GROMACS .gro file of C-alpha atoms in nm:
model
  117
    1UNK     CA    1  15.806  26.393  12.717
    2UNK     CA    2  15.932  26.136  12.466
    3UNK     CA    3  16.140  26.403  12.291
    4UNK     CA    4  16.408  26.407  12.562
    5UNK     CA    5  16.651  26.141  12.678
    6UNK     CA    6  16.526  26.171  13.035
    7UNK     CA    7  16.161  26.171  12.929
    8UNK     CA    8  16.205  25.849  12.732
    9UNK     CA    9  16.393  25.692  13.023
   10UNK     CA   10  16.116  25.781  13.266
   11UNK     CA   11  15.835  25.652  13.043
   12UNK     CA   12  16.020  25.325  12.982
   13UNK     CA   13  16.083  25.302  13.358
   14UNK     CA   14  15.713  25.332  13.438
   15UNK     CA   15  15.622  25.071  13.177
   16UNK     CA   16  15.896  24.836  13.300
   17UNK     CA   17  15.779  24.880  13.659
   18UNK     CA   18  15.419  24.807  13.567
   19UNK     CA   19  15.519  24.497  13.370
   20UNK     CA   20  15.730  24.371  13.663
   21UNK     CA   21  15.442  24.415  13.909
   22UNK     CA   22  15.199  24.247  13.667
   23UNK     CA   23  15.440  23.957  13.635
   24UNK     CA   24  15.481  23.918  14.011
   25UNK     CA   25  15.126  23.993  14.125
   26UNK     CA   26  14.910  23.861  13.840
   27UNK     CA   27  15.092  23.628  13.601
   28UNK     CA   28  15.289  23.424  13.856
   29UNK     CA   29  14.985  23.361  14.081
   30UNK     CA   30  14.782  23.262  13.774
   31UNK     CA   31  15.053  23.017  13.673
   32UNK     CA   32  15.085  22.851  14.011
   33UNK     CA   33  14.730  22.882  14.145
   34UNK     CA   34  14.530  22.825  13.828
   35UNK     CA   35  14.782  22.651  13.597
   36UNK     CA   36  14.761  22.934  13.341
   37UNK     CA   37  15.112  22.920  13.197
   38UNK     CA   38  15.030  23.159  12.912
   39UNK     CA   39  15.010  23.455  13.153
   40UNK     CA   40  15.378  23.422  13.244
   41UNK     CA   41  15.474  23.364  12.882
   42UNK     CA   42  15.300  23.681  12.762
   43UNK     CA   43  15.369  23.914  13.054
   44UNK     CA   44  15.719  23.771  13.102
   45UNK     CA   45  15.807  23.835  12.738
   46UNK     CA   46  15.679  24.191  12.754
   47UNK     CA   47  15.863  24.250  13.080
   48UNK     CA   48  16.186  24.109  12.936
   49UNK     CA   49  16.167  24.343  12.637
   50UNK     CA   50  16.090  24.642  12.860
   51UNK     CA   51  16.374  24.548  13.096
   52UNK     CA   52  16.621  24.551  12.807
   53UNK     CA   53  16.481  24.886  12.685
   54UNK     CA   54  16.512  25.027  13.038
   55UNK     CA   55  16.878  24.923  13.063
   56UNK     CA   56  16.950  25.072  12.720
   57UNK     CA   57  16.766  25.394  12.812
   58UNK     CA   58  16.965  25.415  13.137
   59UNK     CA   59  17.292  25.375  12.946
   60UNK     CA   60  17.178  25.641  12.698
   61UNK     CA   61  17.096  25.882  12.983
   62UNK     CA   62  17.431  25.801  13.146
   63UNK     CA   63  17.617  25.897  12.830
   64UNK     CA   64  17.407  26.192  12.709
   65UNK     CA   65  17.322  26.355  13.042
   66UNK     CA   66  17.659  26.264  13.192
   67UNK     CA   67  17.517  26.080  13.490
   68UNK     CA   68  17.766  25.955  13.742
   69UNK     CA   69  17.833  25.585  13.780
   70UNK     CA   70  17.644  25.588  14.110
   71UNK     CA   71  17.324  25.711  13.943
   72UNK     CA   72  17.360  25.451  13.667
   73UNK     CA   73  17.406  25.173  13.923
   74UNK     CA   74  17.100  25.298  14.114
   75UNK     CA   75  16.900  25.278  13.792
   76UNK     CA   76  17.016  24.919  13.741
   77UNK     CA   77  16.928  24.822  14.099
   78UNK     CA   78  16.587  24.989  14.061
   79UNK     CA   79  16.515  24.763  13.762
   80UNK     CA   80  16.545  24.445  13.968
   81UNK     CA   81  16.342  24.558  14.270
   82UNK     CA   82  15.962  24.549  14.265
   83UNK     CA   83  15.845  24.912  14.226
   84UNK     CA   84  16.210  25.020  14.216
   85UNK     CA   85  16.170  25.213  13.893
   86UNK     CA   86  15.889  25.418  14.050
   87UNK     CA   87  16.109  25.510  14.347
   88UNK     CA   88  16.401  25.596  14.117
   89UNK     CA   89  16.179  25.816  13.900
   90UNK     CA   90  16.060  26.004  14.209
   91UNK     CA   91  16.426  26.051  14.306
   92UNK     CA   92  16.507  26.192  13.961
   93UNK     CA   93  16.211  26.433  13.974
   94UNK     CA   94  16.325  26.553  14.317
   95UNK     CA   95  16.676  26.619  14.182
   96UNK     CA   96  16.535  26.809  13.883
   97UNK     CA   97  16.319  27.029  14.110
   98UNK     CA   98  16.619  27.097  14.333
   99UNK     CA   99  16.829  27.199  14.032
  100UNK     CA  100  17.084  26.919  14.083
  101UNK     CA  101  16.992  26.742  13.759
  102UNK     CA  102  16.867  26.847  13.420
  103UNK     CA  103  16.605  26.692  13.197
  104UNK     CA  104  16.769  26.759  12.862
  105UNK     CA  105  17.117  26.753  12.716
  106UNK     CA  106  17.087  27.126  12.635
  107UNK     CA  107  17.002  27.217  12.996
  108UNK     CA  108  17.292  27.009  13.127
  109UNK     CA  109  17.531  27.173  12.877
  110UNK     CA  110  17.410  27.526  12.972
  111UNK     CA  111  17.460  27.448  13.338
  112UNK     CA  112  17.814  27.320  13.280
  113UNK     CA  113  17.896  27.628  13.072
  114UNK     CA  114  17.775  27.861  13.349
  115UNK     CA  115  17.976  27.673  13.613
  116UNK     CA  116  18.292  27.668  13.398
  117UNK     CA  117  18.270  28.036  13.301
   0.00000   0.00000   0.00000
């Protein structure tokens, strides 16, 4: 799965989504209910790094897989909504199963060649 642009994007998306939920549901309550500031520092730092990786992976998928601007913007919006990356990943899997999107650059190129020829 990590060998393809889309596979890397989806794995990073899951990790980013998990880190966001941990930040909101575990670290923030620990900070404000139990005065454990370290939880936000640690989880927040990890989430920040994963957020940046997610944005970079989305831009990479946009360029390599020739996503439209709408799909790229949806990926960006998904990153700022709790559980948004999980919903976006499900949307991508649905598009792949329906044959409207391809998981690799090679598949996308073959599809464009067939449509052009």
